Coordinates of C-alpha atoms in Angstrom, one line a residue:
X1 CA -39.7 7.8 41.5
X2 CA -36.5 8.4 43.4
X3 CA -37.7 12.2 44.4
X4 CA -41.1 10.8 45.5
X5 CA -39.5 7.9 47.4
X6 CA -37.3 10.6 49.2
X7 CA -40.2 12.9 49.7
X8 CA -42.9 10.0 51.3
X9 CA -39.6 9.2 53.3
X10 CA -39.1 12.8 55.1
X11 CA -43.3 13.3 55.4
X12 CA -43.3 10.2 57.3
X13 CA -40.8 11.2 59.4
X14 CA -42.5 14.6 60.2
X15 CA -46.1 13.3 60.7
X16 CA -44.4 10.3 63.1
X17 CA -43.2 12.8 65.4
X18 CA -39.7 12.1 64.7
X19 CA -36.7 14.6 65.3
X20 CA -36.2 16.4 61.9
X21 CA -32.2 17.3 60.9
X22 CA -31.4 20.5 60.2
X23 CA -30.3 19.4 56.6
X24 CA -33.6 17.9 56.4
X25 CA -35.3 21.3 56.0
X26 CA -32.8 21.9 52.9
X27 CA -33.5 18.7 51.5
X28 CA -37.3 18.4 51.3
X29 CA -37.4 21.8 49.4
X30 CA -34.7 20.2 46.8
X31 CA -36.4 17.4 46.3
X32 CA -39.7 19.3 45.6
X33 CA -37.8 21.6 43.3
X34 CA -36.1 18.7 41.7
X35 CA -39.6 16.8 41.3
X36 CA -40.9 20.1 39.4
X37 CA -38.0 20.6 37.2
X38 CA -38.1 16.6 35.6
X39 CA -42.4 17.0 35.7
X40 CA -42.2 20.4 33.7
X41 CA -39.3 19.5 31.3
X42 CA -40.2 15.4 31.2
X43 CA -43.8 15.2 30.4
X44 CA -43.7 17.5 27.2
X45 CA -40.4 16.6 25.9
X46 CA -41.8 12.7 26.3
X47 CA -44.7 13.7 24.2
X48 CA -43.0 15.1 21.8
X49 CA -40.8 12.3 21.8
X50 CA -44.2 10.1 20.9
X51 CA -44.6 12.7 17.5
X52 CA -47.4 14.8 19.2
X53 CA -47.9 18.0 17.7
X54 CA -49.2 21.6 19.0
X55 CA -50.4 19.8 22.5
X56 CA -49.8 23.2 24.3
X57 CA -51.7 26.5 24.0
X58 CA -49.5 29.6 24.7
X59 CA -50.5 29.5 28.1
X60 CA -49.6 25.8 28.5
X61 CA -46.1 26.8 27.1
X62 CA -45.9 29.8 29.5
X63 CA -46.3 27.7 32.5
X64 CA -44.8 24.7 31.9
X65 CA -41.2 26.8 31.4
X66 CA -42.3 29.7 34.1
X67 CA -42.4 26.6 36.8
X68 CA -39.3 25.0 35.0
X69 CA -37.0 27.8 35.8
X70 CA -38.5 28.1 39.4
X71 CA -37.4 25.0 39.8
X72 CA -34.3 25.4 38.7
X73 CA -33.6 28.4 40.4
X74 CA -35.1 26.9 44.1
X75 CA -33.1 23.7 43.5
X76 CA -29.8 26.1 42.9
X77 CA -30.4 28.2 45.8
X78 CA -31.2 24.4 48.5
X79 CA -28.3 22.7 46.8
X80 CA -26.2 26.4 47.8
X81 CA -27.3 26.9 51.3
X82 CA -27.3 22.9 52.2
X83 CA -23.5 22.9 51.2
X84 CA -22.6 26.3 53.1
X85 CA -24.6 25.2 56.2
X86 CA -22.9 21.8 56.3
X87 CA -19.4 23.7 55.8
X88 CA -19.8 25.8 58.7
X89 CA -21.4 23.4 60.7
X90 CA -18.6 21.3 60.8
X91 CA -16.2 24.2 60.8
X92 CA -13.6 24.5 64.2
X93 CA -15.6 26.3 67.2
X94 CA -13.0 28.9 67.5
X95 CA -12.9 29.8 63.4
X96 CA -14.7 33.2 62.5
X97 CA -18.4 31.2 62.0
X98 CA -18.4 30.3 65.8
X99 CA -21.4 33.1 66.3
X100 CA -23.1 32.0 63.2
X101 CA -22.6 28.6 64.0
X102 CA -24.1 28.8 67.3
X103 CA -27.1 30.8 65.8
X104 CA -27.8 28.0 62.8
X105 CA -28.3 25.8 65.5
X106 CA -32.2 27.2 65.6
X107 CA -34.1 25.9 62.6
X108 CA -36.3 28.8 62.7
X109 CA -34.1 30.9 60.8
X110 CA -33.5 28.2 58.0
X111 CA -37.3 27.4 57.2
X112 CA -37.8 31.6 56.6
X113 CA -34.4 31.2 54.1
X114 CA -35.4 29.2 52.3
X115 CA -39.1 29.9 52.2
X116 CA -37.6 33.4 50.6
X117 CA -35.8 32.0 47.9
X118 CA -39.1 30.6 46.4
X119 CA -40.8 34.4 46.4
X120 CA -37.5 35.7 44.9
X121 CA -37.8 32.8 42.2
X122 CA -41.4 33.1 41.7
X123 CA -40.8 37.2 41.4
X124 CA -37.3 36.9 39.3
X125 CA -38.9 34.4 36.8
X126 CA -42.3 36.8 36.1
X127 CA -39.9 37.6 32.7
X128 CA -39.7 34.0 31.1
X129 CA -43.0 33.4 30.5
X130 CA -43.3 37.1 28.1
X131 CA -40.8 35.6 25.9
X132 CA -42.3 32.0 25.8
X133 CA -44.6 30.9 23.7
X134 CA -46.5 28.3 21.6
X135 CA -44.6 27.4 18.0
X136 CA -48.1 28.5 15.9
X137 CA -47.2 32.6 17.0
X138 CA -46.2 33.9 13.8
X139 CA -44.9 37.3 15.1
X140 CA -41.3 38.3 14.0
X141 CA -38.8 38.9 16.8
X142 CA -34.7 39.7 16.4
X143 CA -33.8 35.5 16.8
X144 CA -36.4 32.6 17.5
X145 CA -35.2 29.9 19.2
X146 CA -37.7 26.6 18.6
X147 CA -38.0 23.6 21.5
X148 CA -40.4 21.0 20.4
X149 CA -43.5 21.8 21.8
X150 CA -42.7 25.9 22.1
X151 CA -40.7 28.9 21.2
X152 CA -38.3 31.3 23.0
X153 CA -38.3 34.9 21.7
X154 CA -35.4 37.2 22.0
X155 CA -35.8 40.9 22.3
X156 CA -32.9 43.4 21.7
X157 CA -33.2 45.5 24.6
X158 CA -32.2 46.5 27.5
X159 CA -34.4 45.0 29.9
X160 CA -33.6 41.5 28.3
X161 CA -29.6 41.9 28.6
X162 CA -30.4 43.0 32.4
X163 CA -32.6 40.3 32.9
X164 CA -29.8 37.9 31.9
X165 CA -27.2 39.6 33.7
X166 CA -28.9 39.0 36.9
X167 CA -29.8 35.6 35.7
X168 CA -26.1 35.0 35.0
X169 CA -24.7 36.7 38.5
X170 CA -27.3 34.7 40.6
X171 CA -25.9 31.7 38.9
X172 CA -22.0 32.4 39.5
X173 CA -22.4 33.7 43.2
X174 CA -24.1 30.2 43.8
X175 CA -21.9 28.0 42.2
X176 CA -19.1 30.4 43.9
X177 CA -20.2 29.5 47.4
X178 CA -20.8 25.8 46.5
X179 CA -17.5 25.4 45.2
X180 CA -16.1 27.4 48.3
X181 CA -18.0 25.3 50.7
X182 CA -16.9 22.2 48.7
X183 CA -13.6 23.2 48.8
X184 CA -13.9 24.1 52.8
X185 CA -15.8 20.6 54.0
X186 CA -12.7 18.2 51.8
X187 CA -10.0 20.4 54.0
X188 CA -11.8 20.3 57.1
X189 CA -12.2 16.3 56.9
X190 CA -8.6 15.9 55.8
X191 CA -7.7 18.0 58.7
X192 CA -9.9 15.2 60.7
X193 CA -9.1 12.2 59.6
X194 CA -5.4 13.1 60.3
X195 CA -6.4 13.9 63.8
X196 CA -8.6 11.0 64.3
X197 CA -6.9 9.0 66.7
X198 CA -6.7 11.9 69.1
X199 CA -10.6 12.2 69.7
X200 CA -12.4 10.7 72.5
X201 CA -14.8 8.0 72.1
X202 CA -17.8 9.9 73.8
X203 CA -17.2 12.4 70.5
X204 CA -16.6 9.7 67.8
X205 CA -20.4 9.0 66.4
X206 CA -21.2 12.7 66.4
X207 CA -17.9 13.3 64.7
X208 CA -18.9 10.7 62.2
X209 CA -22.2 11.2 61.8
X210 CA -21.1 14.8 60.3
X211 CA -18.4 13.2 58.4
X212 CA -20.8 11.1 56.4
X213 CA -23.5 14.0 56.0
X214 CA -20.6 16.4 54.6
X215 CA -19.4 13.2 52.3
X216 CA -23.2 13.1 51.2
X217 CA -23.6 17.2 50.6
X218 CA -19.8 16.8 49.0
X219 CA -21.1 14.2 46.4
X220 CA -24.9 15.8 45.9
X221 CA -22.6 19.4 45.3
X222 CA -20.1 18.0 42.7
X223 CA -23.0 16.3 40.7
X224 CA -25.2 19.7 40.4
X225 CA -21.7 21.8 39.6
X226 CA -21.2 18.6 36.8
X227 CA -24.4 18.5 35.5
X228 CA -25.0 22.7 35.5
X229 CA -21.6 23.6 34.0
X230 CA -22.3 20.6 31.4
X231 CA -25.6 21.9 30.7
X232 CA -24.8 25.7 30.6
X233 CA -22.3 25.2 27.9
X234 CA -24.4 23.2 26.0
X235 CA -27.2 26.0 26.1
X236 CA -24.2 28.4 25.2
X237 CA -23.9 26.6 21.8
X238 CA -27.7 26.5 21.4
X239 CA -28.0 30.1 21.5
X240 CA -25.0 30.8 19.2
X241 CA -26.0 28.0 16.6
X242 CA -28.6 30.2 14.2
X243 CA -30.1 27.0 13.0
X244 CA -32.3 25.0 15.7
X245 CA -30.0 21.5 15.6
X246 CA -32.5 18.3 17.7
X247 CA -29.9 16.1 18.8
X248 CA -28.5 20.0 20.8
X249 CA -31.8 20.4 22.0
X250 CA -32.5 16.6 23.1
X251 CA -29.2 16.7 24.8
X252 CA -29.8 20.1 26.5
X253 CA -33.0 18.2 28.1
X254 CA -31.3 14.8 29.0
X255 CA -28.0 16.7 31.0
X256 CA -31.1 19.4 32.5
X257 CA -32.8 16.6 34.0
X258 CA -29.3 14.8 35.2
X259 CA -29.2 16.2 38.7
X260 CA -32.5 16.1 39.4
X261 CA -32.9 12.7 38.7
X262 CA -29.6 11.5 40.3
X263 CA -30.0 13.3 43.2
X264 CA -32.2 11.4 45.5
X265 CA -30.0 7.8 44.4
X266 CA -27.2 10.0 45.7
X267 CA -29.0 10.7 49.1
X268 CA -30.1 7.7 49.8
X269 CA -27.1 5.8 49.0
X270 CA -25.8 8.1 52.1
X271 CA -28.7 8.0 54.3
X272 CA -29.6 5.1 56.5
X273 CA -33.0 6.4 57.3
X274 CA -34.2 3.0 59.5
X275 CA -31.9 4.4 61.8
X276 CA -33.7 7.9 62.1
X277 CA -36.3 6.0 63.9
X278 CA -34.7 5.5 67.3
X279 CA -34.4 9.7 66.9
X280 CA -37.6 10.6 68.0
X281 CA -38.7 13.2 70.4

């Protein structure tokens, strides 16, 4: 209900002719992600939950975890170039990211960014749904790992190690740059709040306004780090643990659908979106 709140919100604001931010671009792609990750993973842990039994075919299986982990990967990639943007946007005009800052200022080249990072995920993923499928496929594979309602099969090859080494690398350059940007937006604020009393009134509200979108991007970023690093070493354990063990797997789906489900409270307790409405064009 919180992503859909959020998401009526921003198409409001687009079919009213009102003046879109540029984290707004970022944000209505996360929040679409977001909405696909808990409507994949919610709906058939939930009837599981309710002790229903073989209610997806192989293809069901196939597709509910191929758009899962599009999902995933789309709400990584927003929540990475949301935190970077807002980092250099409020970086000092004569740092190194003055051209690129400058150039970020046209919202044509974010739309095409992160329009790309959907085909990349839709391509990437094309793997997960060969080694899905439904728990009544009897065929023997090196290590079976059961959910619920399907079955993962791992392969020993080569093309399944490479597959998760990119997996893996896409993951750690993200969280790299999230923690870098992270890292860059609590310095740069420090930095202003020391100098505060030294800027001119005409430049207060626009220097607050950013202050209170990088506090919102700082919070939205240390939840998905929280939630992901939780969540990866839980799936860690899952995969080393021989024996399938519930209470890992029901935890591995409560902590997956933490950020996504957090992340529009966490928006709007920073957003004041009545006052959006004296921004229009």
């Amino acid at each position: 209900m919180g992503n859909f709140s959020l998401l009526c919100n921003y198409v409001y604001l687009h079919f009213s002719g009102y003046r879109s931010r540029s984290t707004d671009i970022f944000l209505r792609h996360l929040i679409v992600a977001n909405s696909l990750v808990i409507l994949s993973r919610g709906i058939p842990e939930t009837m599981a939950a309710f002790g229903k039994e073989h209610f997806l075919d192989d293809l069901g299986c196939k597709l509910v975890f191929y758009v899962q982990w599009v999902g995933r990967g789309v709400s990584m990639d927003s929540t990475c170039l949301l935190s970077v943007f807002q980092a250099i946007t409020i970086s000092s005009r004569s740092s190194i990211w003055a051209q690129l800052k400058m150039k970020m200022k046209d919202l044509t080249y974010m739309e095409p960014s992160i329009i790309l990072c959907w085909v990349l995920h839709l391509l990437l993923t094309v793997r997960i749904p060969v080694l899905i499928t439904d728990k009544r496929n009897r065929k023997n594979f090196s290590k079976t790992i059961h959910f619920q309602y399907c079955s993962l099969m791992l392969r020993e090859n080569t093309t399944g190690t490479l597959f998760a080494a990119l997996t893996l690398s896409h993951d750690i350059l993200c969280l790299t740059f999230m923690i870098w940007a992270n890292a860059s937006m609590v310095l740069i604020l420090y930095r202003h709040k020391k100098q505060a009393h030294y800027i001119q009134r005409q430049n207060s509200s626009r220097a607050s306004a950013e202050t209170r979108a990088s506090q919102r991007i700082l919070a939205l970023v240390s939840a998905f780090v929280f939630f992901y690093t939780l969540s990866s070493t839980l799936n860690a354990c899952f995969t080393l643990i021989d024996k399938t063990s519930l209470w890992l797997v029901d935890s591995i789906t409560l902590i997956s659908a933490g950020f996504p489900t957090v992340s529009p409270f966490i928006l709007m307790s920073h957003e004041c979106f009545l006052c959006r409405l004296t921004w229009k064009k």
